[in-house]
GROMACS .gro file of C-alpha atoms in nm:
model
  313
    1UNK     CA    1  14.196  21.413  22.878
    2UNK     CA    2  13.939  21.375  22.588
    3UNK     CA    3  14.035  21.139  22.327
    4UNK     CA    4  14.191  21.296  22.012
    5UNK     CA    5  13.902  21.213  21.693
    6UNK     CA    6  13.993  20.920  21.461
    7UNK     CA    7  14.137  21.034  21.164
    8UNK     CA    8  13.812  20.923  20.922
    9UNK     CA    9  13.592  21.149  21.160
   10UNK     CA   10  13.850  21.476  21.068
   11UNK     CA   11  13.875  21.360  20.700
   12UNK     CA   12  13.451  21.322  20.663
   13UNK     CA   13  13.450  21.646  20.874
   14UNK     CA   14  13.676  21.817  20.613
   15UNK     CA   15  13.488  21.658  20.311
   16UNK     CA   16  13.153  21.815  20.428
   17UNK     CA   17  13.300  22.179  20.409
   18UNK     CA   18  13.133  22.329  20.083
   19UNK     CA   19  13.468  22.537  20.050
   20UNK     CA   20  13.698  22.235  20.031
   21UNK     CA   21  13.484  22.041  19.769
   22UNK     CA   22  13.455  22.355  19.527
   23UNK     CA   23  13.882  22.357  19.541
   24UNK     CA   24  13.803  21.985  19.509
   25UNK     CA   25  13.629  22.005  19.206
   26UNK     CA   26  13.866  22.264  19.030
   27UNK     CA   27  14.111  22.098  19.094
   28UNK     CA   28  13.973  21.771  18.933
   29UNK     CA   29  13.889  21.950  18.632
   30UNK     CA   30  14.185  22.093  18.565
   31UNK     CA   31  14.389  21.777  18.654
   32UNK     CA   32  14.126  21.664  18.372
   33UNK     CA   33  14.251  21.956  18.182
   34UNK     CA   34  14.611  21.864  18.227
   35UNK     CA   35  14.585  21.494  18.114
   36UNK     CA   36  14.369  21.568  17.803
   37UNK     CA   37  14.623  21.837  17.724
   38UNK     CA   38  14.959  21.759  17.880
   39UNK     CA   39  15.172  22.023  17.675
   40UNK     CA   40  15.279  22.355  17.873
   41UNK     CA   41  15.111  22.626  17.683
   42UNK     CA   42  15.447  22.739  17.583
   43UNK     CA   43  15.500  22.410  17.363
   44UNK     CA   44  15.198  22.419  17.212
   45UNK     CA   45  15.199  22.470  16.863
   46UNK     CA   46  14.962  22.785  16.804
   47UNK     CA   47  14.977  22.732  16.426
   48UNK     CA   48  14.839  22.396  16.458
   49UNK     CA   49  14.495  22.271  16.444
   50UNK     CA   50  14.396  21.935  16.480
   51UNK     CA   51  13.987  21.797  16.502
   52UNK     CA   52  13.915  21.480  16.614
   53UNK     CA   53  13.645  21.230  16.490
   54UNK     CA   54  13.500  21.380  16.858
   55UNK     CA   55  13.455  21.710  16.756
   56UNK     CA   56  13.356  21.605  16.447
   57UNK     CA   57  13.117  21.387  16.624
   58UNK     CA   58  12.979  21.654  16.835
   59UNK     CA   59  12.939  21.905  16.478
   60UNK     CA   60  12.664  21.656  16.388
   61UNK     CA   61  12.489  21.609  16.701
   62UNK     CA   62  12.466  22.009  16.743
   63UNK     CA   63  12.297  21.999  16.348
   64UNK     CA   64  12.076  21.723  16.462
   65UNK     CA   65  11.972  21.877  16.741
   66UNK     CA   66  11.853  22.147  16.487
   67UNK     CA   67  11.577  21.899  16.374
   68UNK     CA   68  11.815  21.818  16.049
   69UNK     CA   69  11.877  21.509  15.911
   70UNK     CA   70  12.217  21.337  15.961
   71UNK     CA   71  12.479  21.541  15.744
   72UNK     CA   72  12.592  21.505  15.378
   73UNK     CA   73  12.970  21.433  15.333
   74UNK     CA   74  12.956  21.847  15.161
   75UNK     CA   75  12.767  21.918  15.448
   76UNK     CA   76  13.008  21.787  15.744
   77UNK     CA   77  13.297  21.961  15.576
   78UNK     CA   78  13.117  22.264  15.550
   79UNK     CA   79  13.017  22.218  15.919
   80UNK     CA   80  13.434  22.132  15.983
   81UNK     CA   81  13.567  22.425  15.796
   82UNK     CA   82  13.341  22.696  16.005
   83UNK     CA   83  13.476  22.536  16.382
   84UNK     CA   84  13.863  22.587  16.161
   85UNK     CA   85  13.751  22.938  16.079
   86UNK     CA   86  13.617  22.984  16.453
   87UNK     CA   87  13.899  22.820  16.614
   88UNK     CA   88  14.170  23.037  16.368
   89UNK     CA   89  13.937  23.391  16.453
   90UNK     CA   90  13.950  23.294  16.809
   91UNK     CA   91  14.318  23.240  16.810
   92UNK     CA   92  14.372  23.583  16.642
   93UNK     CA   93  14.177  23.771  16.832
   94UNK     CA   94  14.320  23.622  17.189
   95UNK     CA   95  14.696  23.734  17.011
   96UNK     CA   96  14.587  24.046  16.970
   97UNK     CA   97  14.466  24.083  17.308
   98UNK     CA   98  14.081  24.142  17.243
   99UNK     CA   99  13.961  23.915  17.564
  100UNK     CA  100  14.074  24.168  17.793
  101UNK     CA  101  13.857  24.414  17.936
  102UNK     CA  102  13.537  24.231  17.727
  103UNK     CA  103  13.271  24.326  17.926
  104UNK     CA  104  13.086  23.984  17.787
  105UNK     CA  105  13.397  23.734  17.791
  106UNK     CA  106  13.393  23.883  18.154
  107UNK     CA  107  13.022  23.781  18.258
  108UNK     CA  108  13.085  23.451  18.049
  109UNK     CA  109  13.355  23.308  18.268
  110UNK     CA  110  13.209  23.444  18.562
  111UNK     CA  111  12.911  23.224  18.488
  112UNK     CA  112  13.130  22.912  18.448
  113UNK     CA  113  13.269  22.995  18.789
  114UNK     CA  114  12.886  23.068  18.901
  115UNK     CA  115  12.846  22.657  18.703
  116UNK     CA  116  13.116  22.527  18.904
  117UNK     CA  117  12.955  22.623  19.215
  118UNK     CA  118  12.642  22.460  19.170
  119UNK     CA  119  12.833  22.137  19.067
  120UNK     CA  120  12.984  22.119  19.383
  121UNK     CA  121  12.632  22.167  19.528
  122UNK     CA  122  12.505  21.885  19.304
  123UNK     CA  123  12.745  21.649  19.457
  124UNK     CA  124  12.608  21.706  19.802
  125UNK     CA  125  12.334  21.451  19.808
  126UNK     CA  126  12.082  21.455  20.066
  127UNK     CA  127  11.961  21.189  20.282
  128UNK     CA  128  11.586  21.124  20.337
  129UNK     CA  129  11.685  21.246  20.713
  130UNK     CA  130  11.843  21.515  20.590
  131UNK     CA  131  11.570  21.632  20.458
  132UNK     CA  132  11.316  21.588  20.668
  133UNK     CA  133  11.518  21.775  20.924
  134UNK     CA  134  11.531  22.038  20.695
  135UNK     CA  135  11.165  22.088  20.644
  136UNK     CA  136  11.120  22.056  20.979
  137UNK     CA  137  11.287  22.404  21.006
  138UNK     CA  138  11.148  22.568  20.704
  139UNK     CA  139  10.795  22.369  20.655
  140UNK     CA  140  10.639  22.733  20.648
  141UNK     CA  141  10.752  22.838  20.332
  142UNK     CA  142  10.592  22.512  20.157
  143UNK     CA  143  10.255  22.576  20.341
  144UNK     CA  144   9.944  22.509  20.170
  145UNK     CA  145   9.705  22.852  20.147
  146UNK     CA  146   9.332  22.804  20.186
  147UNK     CA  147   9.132  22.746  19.825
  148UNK     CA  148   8.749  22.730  19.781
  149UNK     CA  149   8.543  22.575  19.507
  150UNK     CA  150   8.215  22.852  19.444
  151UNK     CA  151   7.954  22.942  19.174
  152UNK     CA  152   7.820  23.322  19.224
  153UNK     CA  153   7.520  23.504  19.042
  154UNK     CA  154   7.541  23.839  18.933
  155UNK     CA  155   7.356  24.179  18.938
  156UNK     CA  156   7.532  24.430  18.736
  157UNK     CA  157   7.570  24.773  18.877
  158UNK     CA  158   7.609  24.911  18.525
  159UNK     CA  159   7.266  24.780  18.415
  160UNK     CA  160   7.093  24.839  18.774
  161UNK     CA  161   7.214  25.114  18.899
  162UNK     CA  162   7.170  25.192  19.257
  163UNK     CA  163   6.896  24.891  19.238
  164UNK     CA  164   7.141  24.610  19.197
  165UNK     CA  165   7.224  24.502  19.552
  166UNK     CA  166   6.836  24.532  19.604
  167UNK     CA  167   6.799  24.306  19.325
  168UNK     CA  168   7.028  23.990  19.448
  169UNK     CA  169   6.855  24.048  19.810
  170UNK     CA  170   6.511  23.992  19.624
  171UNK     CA  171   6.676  23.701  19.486
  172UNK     CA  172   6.780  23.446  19.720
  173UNK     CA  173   6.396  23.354  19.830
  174UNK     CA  174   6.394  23.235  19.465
  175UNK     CA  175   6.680  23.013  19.465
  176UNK     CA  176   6.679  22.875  19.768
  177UNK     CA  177   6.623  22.484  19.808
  178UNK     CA  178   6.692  22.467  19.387
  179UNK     CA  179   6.979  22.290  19.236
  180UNK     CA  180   7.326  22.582  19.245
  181UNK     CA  181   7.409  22.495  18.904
  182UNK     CA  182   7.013  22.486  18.714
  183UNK     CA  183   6.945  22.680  18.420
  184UNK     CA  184   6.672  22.825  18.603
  185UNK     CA  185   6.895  22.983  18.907
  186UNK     CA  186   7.144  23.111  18.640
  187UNK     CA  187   6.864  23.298  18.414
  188UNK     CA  188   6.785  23.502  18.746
  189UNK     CA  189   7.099  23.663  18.726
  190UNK     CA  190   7.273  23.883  18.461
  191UNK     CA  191   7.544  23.769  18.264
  192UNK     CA  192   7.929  23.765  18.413
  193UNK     CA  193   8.149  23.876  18.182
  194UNK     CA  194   8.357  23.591  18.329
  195UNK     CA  195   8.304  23.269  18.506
  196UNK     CA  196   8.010  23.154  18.676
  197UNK     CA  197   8.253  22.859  18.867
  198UNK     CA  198   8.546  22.884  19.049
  199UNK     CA  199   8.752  22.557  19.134
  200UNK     CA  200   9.021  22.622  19.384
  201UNK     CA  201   9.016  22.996  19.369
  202UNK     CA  202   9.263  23.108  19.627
  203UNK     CA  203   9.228  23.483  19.814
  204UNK     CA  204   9.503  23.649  19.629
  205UNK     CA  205   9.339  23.488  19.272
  206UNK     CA  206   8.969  23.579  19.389
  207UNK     CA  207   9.143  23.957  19.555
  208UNK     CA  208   9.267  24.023  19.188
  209UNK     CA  209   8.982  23.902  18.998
  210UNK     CA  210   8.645  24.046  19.197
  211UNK     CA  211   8.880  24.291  19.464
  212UNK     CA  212   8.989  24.221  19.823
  213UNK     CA  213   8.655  24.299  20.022
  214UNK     CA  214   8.495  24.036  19.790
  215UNK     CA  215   8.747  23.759  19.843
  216UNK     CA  216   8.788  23.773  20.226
  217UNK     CA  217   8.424  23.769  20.228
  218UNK     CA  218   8.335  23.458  20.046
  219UNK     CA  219   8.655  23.265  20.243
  220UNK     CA  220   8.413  23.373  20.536
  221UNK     CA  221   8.080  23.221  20.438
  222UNK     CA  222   7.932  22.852  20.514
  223UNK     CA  223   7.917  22.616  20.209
  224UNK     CA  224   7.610  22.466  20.094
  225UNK     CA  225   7.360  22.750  20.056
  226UNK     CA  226   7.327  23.074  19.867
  227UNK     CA  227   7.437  23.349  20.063
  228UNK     CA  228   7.501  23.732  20.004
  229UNK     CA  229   7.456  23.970  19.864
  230UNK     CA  230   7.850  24.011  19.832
  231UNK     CA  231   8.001  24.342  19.663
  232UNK     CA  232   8.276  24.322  19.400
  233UNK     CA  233   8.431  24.586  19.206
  234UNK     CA  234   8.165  24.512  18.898
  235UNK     CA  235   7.826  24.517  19.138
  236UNK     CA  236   7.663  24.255  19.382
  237UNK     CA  237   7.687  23.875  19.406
  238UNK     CA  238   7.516  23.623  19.542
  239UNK     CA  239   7.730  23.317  19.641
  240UNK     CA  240   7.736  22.949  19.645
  241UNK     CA  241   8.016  22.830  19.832
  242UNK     CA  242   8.073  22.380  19.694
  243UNK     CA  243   8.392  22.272  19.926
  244UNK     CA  244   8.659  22.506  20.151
  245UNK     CA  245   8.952  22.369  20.172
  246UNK     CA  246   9.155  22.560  20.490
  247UNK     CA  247   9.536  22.667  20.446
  248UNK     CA  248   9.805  22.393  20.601
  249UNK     CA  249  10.160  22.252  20.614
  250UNK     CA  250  10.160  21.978  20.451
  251UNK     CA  251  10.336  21.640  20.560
  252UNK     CA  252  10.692  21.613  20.457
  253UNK     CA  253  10.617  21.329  20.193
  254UNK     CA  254  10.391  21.546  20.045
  255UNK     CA  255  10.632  21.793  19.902
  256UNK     CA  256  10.943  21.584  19.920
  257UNK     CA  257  11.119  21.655  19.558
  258UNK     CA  258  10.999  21.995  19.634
  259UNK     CA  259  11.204  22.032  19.955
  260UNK     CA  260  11.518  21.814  19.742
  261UNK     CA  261  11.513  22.145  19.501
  262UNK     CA  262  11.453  22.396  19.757
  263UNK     CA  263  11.782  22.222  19.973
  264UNK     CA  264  11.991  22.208  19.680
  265UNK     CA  265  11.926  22.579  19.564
  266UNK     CA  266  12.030  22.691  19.950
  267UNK     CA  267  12.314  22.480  19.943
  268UNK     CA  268  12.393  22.600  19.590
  269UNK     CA  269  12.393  22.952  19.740
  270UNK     CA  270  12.609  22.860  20.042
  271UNK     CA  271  12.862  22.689  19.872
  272UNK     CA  272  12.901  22.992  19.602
  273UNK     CA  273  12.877  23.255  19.946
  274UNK     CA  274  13.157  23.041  20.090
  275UNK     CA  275  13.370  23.036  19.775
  276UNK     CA  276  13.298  23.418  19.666
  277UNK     CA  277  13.414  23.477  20.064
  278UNK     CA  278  13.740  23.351  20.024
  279UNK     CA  279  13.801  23.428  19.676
  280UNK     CA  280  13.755  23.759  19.728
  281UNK     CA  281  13.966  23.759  20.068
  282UNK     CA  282  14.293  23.738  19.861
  283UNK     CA  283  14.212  24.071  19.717
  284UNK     CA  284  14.279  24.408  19.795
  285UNK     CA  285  13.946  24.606  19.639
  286UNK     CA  286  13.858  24.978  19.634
  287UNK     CA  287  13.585  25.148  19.568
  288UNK     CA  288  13.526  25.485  19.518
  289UNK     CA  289  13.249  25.743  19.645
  290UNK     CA  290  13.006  25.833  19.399
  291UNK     CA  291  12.770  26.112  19.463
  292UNK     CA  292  12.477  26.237  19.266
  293UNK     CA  293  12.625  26.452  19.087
  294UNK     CA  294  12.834  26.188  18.920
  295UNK     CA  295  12.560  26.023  18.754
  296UNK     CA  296  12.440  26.359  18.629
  297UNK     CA  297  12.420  26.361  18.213
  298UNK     CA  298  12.451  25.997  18.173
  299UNK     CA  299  12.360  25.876  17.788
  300UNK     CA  300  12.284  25.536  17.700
  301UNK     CA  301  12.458  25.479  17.334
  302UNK     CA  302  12.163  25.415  17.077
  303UNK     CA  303  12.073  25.045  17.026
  304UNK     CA  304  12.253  24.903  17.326
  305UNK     CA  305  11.938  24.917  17.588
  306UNK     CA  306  11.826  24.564  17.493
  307UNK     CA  307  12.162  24.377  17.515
  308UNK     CA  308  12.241  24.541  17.805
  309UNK     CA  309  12.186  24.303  18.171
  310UNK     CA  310  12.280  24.477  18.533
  311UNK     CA  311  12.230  24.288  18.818
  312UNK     CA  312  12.245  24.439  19.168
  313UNK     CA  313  12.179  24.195  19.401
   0.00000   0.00000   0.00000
């Protein structure tokens, strides 16, 4: 009969489920809640407001943080009587029932829930062997693409025509076995609208720049000599090709506070899957079917385009 687990293996097996520590949290802050403010919200006195030398505290950091100096006496009860008018508009409006069914008090506590989850991810720290066992698995995705290092002349096809690859042909007995980068190689050439150098161009940089025949050709060639002629999408090339450095994964110490990040952000979006999962499993949702013809006639109202955000993810 297998032995029954020691009760510090279940509770460390409980601890590590992302679902338990997000309750966890909650449930710390609002035990935090509950101490700070220990009055039912029945008791409390709605007509009362009371700051403290904290928020007064915190009225002067968020006006130095403004690139002010520190507050005049006038000043700080200015600053004071705006959070009493805030706090006394806020009140008022929550009486009268205007934070229901606001669309952006809506998103805004969503995205404290949305905070909450990546708290509970922050608290997850990772080992070194974590880590590494991590990368292990996804070490593709922080693989290093091939780069070159090149200087090119160039023989415009809007000034030569038809003529222009003959042109850098002609040239390469006259620059071979001279220095890549003299004065006298360059005046050969016609002038790049661009650069003449390219330190550690990759394909999809050079693809953009010159167009994708160029690129893969040039990540083809031998370094050390000048080679061509090489088309582009503005006329021929002839190419000098300094260092190649060729695409790999690099070792896990290499890119180690880049793997941290890339952990946390997964387990960031596991823990909020998790907690959106059984959130949503004490609800009963329905959703009707829309067809084309109910999005037929739709009108934006003027001026609201730009403070409008949709996601559909």
């Amino acid at each position: 009969m297998p032995a029954e687990p020691a009760p510090a293996t279940i509770w460390r097996r409980f601890a590590g489920e992302p679902l338990l520590q997000f309750v966890a949290v909650g449930a710390v802050l609002f035990g935090a809640y509950s101490f700070v403010m220990p009055k039912t919200e029945e008791s409390v006195d709605t007509h009362r407001i009371d700051l403290t030398r904290d928020d007064v505290r915190q009225l002067a950091v968020t006006w130095l943080a403004q690139g002010r100096p520190l507050p005049t006496p006038k000043q700080l009860g200015s600053l004071m009587e705006q959070k009493v008018t805030e706090e006394i508009l806020f009140r008022e409006a929550v009486s009268l029932g205007l934070d229901r069914d606001d669309e952006i008090i809506k998103r805004r506590l969503a995205q404290k829930m949305d905070f909450l989850a990546a708290d509970v991810a922050a608290l997850d720290e990772p080992s070194n062997a974590t880590l590494a066992e991590w990368y292990a698995k996804h070490s593709e995705r922080f693989a290093l693409v091939p780069h070159l290092s090149f200087r090119h002349l160039y023989f415009s096809l809007d000034k030569r025509g038809d003529a222009s690859r003959e042109a850098a042909a002609s040239a390469i007995p006259l620059v071979s076995g001279k220095p890549a980068d003299s004065p006298e190689v360059a005046s050969i050439a016609d002038p790049f609208m661009f650069r003449n150098y390219y330190g550690d161009a990759t394909l999809e940089q050079m693809a953009k720049e010159f167009g994708p025949e160029f690129a893969k050709t040039i990540f083809d060639l031998t370094p050390g000599s000048w080679q061509g002629p090489v088309p582009s999408g503005y006329g021929w090339h002839l190419v000098w090709i300094d260092s190649v450095e060729p695409g790999r994964v690099p070792a896990f110490e290499e890119v180690a506070p880049a793997v941290k990040a890339a952990w946390v952000d997964e387990r960031y979006a596991e823990v909020k899957q998790n907690a959106l999962r059984e959130m949503r499993s004490r609800y009963i949702v329905t959703l009707p079917t829309v067809g084309p013809e109910d999005l037929q006639n739709l009108q934006v109202p003027a001026g609201t385009g730009a403070s409008i955000e949709v996601s559909a993810q």
